[in-house]
PDB file of C-alpha atoms in Angstrom:
ATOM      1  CA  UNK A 758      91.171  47.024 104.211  1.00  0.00           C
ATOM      2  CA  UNK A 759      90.633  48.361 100.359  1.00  0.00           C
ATOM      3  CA  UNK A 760      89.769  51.824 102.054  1.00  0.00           C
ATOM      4  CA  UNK A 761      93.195  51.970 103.306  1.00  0.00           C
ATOM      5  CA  UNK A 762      94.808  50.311 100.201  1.00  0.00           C
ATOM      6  CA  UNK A 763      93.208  53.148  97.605  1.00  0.00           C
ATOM      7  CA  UNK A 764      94.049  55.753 100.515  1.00  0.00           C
ATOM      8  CA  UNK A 765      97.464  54.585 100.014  1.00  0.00           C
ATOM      9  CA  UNK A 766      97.654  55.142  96.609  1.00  0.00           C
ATOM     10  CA  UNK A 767      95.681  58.888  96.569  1.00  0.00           C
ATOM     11  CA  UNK A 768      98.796  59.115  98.542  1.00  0.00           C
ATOM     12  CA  UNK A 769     101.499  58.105  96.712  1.00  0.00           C
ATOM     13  CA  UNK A 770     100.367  59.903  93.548  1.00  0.00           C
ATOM     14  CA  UNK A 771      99.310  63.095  94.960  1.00  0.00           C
ATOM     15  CA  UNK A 772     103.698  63.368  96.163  1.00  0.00           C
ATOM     16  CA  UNK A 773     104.063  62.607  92.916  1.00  0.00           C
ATOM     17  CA  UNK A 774     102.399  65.637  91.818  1.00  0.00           C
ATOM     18  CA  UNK A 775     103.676  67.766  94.593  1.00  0.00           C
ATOM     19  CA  UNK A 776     107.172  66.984  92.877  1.00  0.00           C
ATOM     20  CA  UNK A 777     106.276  67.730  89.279  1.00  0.00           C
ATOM     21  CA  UNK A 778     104.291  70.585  90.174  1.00  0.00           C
ATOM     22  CA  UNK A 779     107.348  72.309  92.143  1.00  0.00           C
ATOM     23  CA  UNK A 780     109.562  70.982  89.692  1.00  0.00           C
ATOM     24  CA  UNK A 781     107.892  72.247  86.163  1.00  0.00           C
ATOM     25  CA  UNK A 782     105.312  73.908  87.532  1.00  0.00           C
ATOM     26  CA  UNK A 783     102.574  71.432  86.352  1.00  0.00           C
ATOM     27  CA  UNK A 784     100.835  68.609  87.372  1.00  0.00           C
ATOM     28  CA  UNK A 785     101.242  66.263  84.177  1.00  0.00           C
ATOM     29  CA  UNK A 786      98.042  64.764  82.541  1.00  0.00           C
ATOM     30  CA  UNK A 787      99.460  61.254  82.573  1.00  0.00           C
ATOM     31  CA  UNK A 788      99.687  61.501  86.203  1.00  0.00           C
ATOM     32  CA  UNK A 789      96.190  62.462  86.965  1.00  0.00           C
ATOM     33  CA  UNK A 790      94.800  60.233  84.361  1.00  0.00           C
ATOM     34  CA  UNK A 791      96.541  57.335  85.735  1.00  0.00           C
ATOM     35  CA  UNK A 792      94.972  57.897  89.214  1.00  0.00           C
ATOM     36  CA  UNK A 793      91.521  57.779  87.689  1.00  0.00           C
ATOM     37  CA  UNK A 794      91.691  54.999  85.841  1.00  0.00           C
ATOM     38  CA  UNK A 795      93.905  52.285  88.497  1.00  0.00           C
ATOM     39  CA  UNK A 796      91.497  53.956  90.873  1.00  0.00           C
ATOM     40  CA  UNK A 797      87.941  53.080  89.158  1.00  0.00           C
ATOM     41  CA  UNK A 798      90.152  50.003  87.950  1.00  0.00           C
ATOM     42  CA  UNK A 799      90.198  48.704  91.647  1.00  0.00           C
ATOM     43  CA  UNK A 800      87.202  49.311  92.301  1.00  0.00           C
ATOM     44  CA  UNK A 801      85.459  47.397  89.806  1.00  0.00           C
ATOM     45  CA  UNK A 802      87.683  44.184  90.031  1.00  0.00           C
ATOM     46  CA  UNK A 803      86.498  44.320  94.379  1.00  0.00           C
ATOM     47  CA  UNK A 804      82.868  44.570  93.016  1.00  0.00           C
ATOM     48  CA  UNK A 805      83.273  41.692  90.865  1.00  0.00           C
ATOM     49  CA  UNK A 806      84.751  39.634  94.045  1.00  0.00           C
ATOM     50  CA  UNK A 807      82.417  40.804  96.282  1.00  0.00           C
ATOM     51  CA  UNK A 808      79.317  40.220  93.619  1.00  0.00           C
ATOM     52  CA  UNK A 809      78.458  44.142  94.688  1.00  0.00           C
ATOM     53  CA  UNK A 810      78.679  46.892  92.027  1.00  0.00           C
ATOM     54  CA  UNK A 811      78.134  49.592  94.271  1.00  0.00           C
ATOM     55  CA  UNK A 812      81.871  49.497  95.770  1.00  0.00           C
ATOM     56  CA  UNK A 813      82.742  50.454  91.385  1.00  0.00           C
ATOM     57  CA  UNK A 814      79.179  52.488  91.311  1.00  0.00           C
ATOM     58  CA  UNK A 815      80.154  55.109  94.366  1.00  0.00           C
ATOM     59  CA  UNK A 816      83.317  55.544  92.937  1.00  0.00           C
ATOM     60  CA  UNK A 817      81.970  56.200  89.287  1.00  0.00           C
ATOM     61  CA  UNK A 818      79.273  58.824  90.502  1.00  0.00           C
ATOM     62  CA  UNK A 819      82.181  60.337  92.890  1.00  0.00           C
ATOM     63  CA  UNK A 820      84.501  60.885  89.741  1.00  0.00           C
ATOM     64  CA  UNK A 821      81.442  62.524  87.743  1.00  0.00           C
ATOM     65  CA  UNK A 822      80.226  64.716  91.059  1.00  0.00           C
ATOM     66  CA  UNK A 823      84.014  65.708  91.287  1.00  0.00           C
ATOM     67  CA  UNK A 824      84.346  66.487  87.305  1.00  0.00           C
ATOM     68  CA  UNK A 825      81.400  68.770  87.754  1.00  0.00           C
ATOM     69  CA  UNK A 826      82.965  70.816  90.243  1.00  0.00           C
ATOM     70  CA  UNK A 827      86.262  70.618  88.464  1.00  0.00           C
ATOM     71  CA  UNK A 828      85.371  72.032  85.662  1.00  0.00           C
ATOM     72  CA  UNK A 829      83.138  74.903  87.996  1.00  0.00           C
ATOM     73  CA  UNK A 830      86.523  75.661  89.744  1.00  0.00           C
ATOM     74  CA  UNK A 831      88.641  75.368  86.606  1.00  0.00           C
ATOM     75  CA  UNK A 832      86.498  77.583  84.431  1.00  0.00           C
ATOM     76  CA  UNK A 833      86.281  80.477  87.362  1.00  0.00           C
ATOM     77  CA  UNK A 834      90.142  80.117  87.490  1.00  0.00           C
ATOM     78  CA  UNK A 835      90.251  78.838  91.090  1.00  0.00           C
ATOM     79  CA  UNK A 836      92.431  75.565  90.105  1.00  0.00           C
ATOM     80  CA  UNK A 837      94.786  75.528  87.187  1.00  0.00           C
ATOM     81  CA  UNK A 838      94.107  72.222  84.762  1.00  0.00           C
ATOM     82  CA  UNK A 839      96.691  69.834  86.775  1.00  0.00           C
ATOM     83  CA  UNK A 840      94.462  70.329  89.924  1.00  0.00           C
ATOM     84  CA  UNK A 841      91.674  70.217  88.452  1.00  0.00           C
ATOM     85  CA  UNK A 842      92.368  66.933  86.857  1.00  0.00           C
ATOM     86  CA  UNK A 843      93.629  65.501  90.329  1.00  0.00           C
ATOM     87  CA  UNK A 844      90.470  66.536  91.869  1.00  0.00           C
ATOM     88  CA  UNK A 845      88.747  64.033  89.789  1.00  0.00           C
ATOM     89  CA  UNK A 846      90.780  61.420  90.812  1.00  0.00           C
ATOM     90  CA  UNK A 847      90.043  62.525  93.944  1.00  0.00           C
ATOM     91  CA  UNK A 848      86.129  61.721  93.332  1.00  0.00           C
ATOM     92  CA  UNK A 849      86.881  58.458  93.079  1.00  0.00           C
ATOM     93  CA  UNK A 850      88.968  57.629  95.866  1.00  0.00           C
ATOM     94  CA  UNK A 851      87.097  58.812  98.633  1.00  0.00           C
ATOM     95  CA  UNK A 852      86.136  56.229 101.727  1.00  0.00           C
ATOM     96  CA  UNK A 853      82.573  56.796 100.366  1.00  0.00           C
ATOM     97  CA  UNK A 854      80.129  53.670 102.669  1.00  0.00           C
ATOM     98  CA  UNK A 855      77.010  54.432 101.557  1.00  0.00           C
ATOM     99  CA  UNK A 856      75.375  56.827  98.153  1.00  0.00           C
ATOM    100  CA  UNK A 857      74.361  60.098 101.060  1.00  0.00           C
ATOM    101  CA  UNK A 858      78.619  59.783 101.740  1.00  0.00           C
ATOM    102  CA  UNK A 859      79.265  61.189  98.117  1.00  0.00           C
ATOM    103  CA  UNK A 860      77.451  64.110  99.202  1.00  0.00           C
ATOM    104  CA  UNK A 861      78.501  64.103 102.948  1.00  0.00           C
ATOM    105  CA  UNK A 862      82.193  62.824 102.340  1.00  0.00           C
ATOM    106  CA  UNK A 863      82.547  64.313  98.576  1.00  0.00           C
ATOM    107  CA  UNK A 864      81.255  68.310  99.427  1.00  0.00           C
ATOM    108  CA  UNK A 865      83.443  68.097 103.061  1.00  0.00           C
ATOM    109  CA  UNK A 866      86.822  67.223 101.238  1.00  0.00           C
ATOM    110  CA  UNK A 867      86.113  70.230  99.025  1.00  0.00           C
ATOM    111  CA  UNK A 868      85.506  72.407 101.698  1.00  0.00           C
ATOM    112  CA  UNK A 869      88.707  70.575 103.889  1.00  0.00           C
ATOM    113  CA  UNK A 870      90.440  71.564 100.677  1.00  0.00           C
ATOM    114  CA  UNK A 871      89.851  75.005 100.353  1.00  0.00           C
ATOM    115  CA  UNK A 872      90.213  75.549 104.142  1.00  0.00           C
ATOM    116  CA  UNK A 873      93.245  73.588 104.574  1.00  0.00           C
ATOM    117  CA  UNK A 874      94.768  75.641 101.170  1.00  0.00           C
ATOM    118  CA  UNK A 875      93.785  78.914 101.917  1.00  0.00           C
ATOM    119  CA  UNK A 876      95.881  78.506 105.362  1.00  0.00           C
ATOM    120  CA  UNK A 877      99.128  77.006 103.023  1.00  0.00           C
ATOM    121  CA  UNK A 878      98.374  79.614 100.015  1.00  0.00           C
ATOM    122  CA  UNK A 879      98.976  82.157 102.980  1.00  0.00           C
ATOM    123  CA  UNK A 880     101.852  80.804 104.806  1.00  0.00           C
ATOM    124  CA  UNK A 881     103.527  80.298 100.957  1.00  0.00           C
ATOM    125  CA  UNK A 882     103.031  83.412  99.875  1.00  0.00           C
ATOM    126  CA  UNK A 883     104.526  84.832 103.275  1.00  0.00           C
ATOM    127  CA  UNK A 884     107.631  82.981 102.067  1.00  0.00           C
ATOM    128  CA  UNK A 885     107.391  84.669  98.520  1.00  0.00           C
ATOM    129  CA  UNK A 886     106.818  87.826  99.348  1.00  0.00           C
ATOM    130  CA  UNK A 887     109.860  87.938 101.358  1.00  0.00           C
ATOM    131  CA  UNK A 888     112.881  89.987  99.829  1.00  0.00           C
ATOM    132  CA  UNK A 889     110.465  90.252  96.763  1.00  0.00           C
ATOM    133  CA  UNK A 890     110.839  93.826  95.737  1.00  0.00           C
ATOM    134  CA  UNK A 891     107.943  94.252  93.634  1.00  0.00           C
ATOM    135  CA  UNK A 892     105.624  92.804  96.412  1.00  0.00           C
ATOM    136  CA  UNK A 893     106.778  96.025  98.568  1.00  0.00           C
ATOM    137  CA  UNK A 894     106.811  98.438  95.781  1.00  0.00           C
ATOM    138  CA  UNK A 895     103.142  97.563  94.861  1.00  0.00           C
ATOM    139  CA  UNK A 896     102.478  97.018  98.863  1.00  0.00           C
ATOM    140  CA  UNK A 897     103.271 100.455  99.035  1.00  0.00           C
ATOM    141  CA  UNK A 898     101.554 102.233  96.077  1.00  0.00           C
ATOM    142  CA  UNK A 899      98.234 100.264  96.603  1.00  0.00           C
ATOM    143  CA  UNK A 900      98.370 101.243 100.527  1.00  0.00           C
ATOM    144  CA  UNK A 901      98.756 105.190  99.330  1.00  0.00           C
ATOM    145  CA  UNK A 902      95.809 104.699  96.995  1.00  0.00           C
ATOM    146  CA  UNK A 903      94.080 102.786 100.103  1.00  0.00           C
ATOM    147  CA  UNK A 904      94.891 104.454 103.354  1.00  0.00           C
ATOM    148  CA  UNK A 905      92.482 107.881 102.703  1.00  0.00           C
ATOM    149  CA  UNK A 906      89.619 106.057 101.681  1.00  0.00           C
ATOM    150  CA  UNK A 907      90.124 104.034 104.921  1.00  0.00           C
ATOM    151  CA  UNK A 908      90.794 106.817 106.696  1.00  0.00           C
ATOM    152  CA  UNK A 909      87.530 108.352 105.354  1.00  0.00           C
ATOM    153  CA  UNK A 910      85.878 105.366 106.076  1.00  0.00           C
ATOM    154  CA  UNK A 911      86.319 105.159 109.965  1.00  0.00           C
ATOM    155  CA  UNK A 912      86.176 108.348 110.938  1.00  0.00           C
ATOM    156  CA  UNK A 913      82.188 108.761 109.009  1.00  0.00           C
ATOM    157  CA  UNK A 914      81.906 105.786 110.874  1.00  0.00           C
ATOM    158  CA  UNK A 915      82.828 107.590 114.388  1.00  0.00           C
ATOM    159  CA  UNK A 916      80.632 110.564 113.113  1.00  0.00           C
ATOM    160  CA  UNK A 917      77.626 108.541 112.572  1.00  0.00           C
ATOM    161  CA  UNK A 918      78.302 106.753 115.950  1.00  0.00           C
ATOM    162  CA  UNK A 919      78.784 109.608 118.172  1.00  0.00           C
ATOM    163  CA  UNK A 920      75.673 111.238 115.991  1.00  0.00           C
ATOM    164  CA  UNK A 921      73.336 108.277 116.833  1.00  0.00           C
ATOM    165  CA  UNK A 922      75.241 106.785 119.781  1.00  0.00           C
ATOM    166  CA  UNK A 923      74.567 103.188 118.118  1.00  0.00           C
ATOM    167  CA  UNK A 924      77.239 100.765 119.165  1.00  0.00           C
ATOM    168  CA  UNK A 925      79.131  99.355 121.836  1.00  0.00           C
ATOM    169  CA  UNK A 926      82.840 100.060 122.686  1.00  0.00           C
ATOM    170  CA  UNK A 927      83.028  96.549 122.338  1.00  0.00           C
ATOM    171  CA  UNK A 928      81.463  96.170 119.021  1.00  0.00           C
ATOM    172  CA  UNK A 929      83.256  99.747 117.724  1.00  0.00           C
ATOM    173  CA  UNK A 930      86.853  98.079 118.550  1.00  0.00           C
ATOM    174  CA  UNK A 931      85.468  94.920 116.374  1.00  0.00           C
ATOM    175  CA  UNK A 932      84.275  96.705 113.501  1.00  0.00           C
ATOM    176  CA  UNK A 933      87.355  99.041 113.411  1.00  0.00           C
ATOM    177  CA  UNK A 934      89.043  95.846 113.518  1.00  0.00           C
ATOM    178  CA  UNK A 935      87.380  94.108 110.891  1.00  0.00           C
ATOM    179  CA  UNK A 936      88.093  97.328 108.728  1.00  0.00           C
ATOM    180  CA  UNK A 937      91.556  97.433 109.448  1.00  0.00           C
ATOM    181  CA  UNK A 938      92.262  93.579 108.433  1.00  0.00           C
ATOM    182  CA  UNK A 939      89.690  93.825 105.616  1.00  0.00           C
ATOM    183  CA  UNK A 940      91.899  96.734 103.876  1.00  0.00           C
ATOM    184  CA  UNK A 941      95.139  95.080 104.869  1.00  0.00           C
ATOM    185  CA  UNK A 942      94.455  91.625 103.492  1.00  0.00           C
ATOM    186  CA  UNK A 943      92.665  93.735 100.117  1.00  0.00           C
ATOM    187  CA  UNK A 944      96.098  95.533  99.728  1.00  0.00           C
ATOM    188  CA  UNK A 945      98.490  92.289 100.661  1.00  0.00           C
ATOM    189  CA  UNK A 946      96.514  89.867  98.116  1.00  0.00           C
ATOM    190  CA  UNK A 947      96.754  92.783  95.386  1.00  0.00           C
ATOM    191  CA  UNK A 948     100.186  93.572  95.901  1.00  0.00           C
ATOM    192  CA  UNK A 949     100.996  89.465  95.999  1.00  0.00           C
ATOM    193  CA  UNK A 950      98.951  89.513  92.211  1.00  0.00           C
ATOM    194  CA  UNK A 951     100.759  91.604  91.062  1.00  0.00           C
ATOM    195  CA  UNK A 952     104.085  90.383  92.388  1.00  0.00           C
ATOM    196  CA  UNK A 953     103.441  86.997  90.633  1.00  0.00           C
ATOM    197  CA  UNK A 954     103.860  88.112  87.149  1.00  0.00           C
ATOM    198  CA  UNK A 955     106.910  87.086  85.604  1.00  0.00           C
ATOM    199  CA  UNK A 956     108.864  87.559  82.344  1.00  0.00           C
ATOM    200  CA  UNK A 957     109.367  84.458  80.593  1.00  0.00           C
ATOM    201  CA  UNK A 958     111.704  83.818  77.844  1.00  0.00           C
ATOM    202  CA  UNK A 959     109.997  81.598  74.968  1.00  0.00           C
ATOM    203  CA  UNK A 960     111.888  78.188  75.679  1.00  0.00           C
ATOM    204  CA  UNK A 961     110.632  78.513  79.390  1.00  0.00           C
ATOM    205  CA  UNK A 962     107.297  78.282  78.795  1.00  0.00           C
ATOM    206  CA  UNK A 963     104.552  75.493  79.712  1.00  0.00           C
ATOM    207  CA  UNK A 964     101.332  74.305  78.126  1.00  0.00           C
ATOM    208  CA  UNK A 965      98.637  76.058  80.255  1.00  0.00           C
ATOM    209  CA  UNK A 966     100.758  79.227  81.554  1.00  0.00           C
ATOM    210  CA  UNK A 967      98.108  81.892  81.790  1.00  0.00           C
ATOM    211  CA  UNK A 968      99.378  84.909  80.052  1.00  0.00           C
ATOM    212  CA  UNK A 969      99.218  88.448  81.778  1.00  0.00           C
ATOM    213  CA  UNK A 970      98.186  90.381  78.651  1.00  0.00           C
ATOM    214  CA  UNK A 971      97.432  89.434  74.756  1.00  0.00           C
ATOM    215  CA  UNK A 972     100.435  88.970  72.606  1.00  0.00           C
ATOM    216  CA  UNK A 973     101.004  90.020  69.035  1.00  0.00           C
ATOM    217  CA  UNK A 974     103.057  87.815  66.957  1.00  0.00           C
ATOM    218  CA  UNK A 975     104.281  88.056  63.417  1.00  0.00           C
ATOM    219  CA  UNK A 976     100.405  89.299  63.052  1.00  0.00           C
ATOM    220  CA  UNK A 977      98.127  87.208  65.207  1.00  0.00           C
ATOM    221  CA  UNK A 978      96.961  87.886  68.338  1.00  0.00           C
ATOM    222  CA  UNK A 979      97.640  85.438  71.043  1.00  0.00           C
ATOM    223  CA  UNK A 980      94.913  86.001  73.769  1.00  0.00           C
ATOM    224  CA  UNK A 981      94.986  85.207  77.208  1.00  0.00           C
ATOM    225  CA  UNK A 982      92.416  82.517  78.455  1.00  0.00           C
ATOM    226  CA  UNK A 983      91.099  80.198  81.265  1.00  0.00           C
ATOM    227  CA  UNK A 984      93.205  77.345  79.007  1.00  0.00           C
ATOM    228  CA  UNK A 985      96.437  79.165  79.297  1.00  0.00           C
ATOM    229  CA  UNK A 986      98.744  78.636  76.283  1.00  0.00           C
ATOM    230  CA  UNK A 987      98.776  76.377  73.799  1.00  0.00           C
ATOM    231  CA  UNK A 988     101.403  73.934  72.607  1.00  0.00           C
ATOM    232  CA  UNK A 989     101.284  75.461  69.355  1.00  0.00           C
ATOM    233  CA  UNK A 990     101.227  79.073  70.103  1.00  0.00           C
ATOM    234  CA  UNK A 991     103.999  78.179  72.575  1.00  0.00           C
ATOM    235  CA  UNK A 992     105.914  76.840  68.870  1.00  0.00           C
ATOM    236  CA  UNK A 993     105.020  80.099  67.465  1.00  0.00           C
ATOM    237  CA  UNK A 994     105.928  82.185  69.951  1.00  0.00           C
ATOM    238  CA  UNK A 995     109.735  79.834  70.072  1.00  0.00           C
ATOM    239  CA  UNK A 996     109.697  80.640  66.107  1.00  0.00           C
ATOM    240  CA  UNK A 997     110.035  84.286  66.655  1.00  0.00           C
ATOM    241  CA  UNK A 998     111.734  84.303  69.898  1.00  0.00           C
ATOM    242  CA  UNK A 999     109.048  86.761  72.310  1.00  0.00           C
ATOM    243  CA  UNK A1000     109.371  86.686  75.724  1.00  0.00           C
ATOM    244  CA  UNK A1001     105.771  87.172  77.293  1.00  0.00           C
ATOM    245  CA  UNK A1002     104.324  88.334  80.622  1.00  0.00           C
ATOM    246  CA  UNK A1003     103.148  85.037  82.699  1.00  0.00           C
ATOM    247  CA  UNK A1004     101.005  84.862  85.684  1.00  0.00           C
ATOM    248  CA  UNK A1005     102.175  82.573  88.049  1.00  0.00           C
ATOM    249  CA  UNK A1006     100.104  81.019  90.901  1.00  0.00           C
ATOM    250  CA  UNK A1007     100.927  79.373  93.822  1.00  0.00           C
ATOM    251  CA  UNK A1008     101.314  75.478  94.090  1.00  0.00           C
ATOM    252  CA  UNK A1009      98.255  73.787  95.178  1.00  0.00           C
ATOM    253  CA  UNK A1010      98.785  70.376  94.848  1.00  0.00           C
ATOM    254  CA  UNK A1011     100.196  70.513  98.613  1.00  0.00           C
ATOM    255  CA  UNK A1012      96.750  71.673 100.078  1.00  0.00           C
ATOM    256  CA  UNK A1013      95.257  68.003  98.423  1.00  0.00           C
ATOM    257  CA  UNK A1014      97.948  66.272 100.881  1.00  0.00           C
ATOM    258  CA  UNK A1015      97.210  68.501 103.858  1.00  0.00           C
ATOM    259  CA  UNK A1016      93.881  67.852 103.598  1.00  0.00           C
ATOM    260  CA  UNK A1017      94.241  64.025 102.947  1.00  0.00           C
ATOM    261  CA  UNK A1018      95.904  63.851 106.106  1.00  0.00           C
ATOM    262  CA  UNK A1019      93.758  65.813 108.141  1.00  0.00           C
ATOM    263  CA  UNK A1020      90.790  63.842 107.015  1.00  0.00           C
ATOM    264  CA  UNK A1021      92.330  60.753 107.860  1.00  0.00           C
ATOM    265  CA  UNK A1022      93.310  61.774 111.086  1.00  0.00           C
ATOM    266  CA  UNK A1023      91.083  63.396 112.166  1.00  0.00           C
ATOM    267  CA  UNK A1024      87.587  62.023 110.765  1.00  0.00           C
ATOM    268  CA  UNK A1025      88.372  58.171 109.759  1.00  0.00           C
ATOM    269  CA  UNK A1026      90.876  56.787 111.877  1.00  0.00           C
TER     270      UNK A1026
END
C-alpha cells in the first residue's frame, strides 16, 4: 500500500513540473526539493512503524545513486538543472523491495527514461519544426554541405563491393539504408540545434538559460556554461538592457511521466 501511496505522489509533483516547465520554462527548485524531502520524510516515519530502517535506508542510497548520475547527466548537458534535480527525487521514490532493486529498478528507470524521451524529444520537435523557417533554411544548407559526401560515400561503397563482390543484396539495401537514415537524422538534429536558438530580450530571461555565445557587458565578459546564467548577471545584463542569444531545449519533464506510467503498467501492476 505505501508503494502506491509515494507512486501517487512522484505523480502528482512530476504534473506539477510539467506545468511550470511549459509555463516558465523551468522546473523550480522548491518543487524538486520538496519531493525529496516529503519523500525520504515518508519513508522514515514507515520504518519507525514497522521497526525496519531499510524501507528509509533504500530510499536514502536511491537518492545518493540518483544524485550521482544527476550530476553525470547534468554536467555533460544531457538534463538542464530542474531535471536533474527531479531525478533525485526520483531515487527515492522508486518501488525498490530489496538493496539488488536499486541497481535493477534504479539503472532500468534511467534507461525507461531515456528511451521513453528520446521517442517524445522526437515527436516534439516534429511539432517545432513545423512552419519554423529557420529549421528549413538550415535543413537545407546542412543537406548541400551533406549530400556529396554521402553521395561519395555510397557509391566507394558500390565500387569496393562490385571490386570484392563482398555483400549480399540483402545486406547492401541495409547498409545503404542505414547510411541514408544516419545522414538524415545527422542533418535533422543539426538543423533542429540550430533552430532552437532564440533572441531574448533582458526581462525575459531565466536563471539557468544556457547562452549561445559569450556576452560583453559594460566590460565583463559573461561566458556561457553548463550552469546557464546567473541571477546576477541576469541583473546586469537588465541594467544595461542587452538582448542575448539563448539556447533553448526541449521540455523533458514529460518523458519522467511517460516513463512513470509505462513502468507501472507495464512492470509492477
Amino acid at each position: 500500500m505505501q508503494e502506491y501511496f509515494i507512486l501517487a505522489l512522484v505523480f502528482v509533483w512530476t504534473i506539477a513540473a510539467i506545468i511550470q516547465d511549459f509555463r516558465k520554462e523551468e522546473v523550480p527548485n522548491w518543487l524538486s526539493f520538496s519531493l525529496i524531502v516529503f519523500a525520504l520524510t515518508f519513508r522514515a516515519f514507515y520504518s519507525v512503524i514497522k521497526g525496519n530502517a531499510d524501507y528509509f535506508l533504500l530510499g536514502l542510497y536511491g537518492f545518493a545513486i540518483f544524485f550521482v548520475l544527476a550530476q553525470v547527466f547534468y554536467y555533460s548537458k544531457a538534463f538542464a538543472g530542474g531535471d536533474a534535480k527531479l531525478l533525485m527525487g526520483y531515487g527515492v521514490i522508486l518501488p525498490y523491495s530489496n538493496y539488488p532493486d536499486l541497481f535493477f529498478v534504479g539503472i532500468g528507470f534511467v534507461f525507461l527514461l531515456f528511451f521513453c524521451g528520446a521517442i517524445y524529444t522526437l515527436i516534439y520537435s516534429i511539432f517545432l519544426t513545423y512552419k519554423n523557417k529557420v529549421f528549413y533554411e538550415e535543413f537545407k544548407k546542412y543537406f548541400r554541405k551533406a549530400r556529396v559526401v554521402i553521395v561519395i560515400a555510397i557509391i566507394t561503397a558500390g565500387v569496393i563491393d562490385i571490386l570484392l563482390n563482398i555483400y549480399s543484396v540483402e545486406t547492401k539495401g541495409l547498409l545503404f539504408s542505414i547510411v541514408f537514415a544516419l545522414s538524415f537524422l545527422f542533418i535533422y538534429l543539426r538543423s533542429l540545434d540550430k533552430s532552437m536558438i532564440k533572441l531574448k530580450k533582458a526581462d525575459e530571461l531565466a536563471e539557468g538559460d544556457w547562452l549561445e555565445r559569450d556576452v560583453k557587458v559594460n566590460g565583463r565578459v559573461i561566458s556561457k556554461s553548463v550552469h546557464g546564467l546567473s541571477n546576477e548577471e541576469i541583473r546586469l545584463l537588465k541594467k544595461y538592457n542587452k538582448n542575448v542569444l539563448i539556447k533553448q531545449g526541449v521540455p523533458f519533464t514529460p518523458a519522467f511521466l511517460i516513463a512513470l506510467i509505462v513502468m507501472v503498467f507495464f512492470f509492477l501492476v
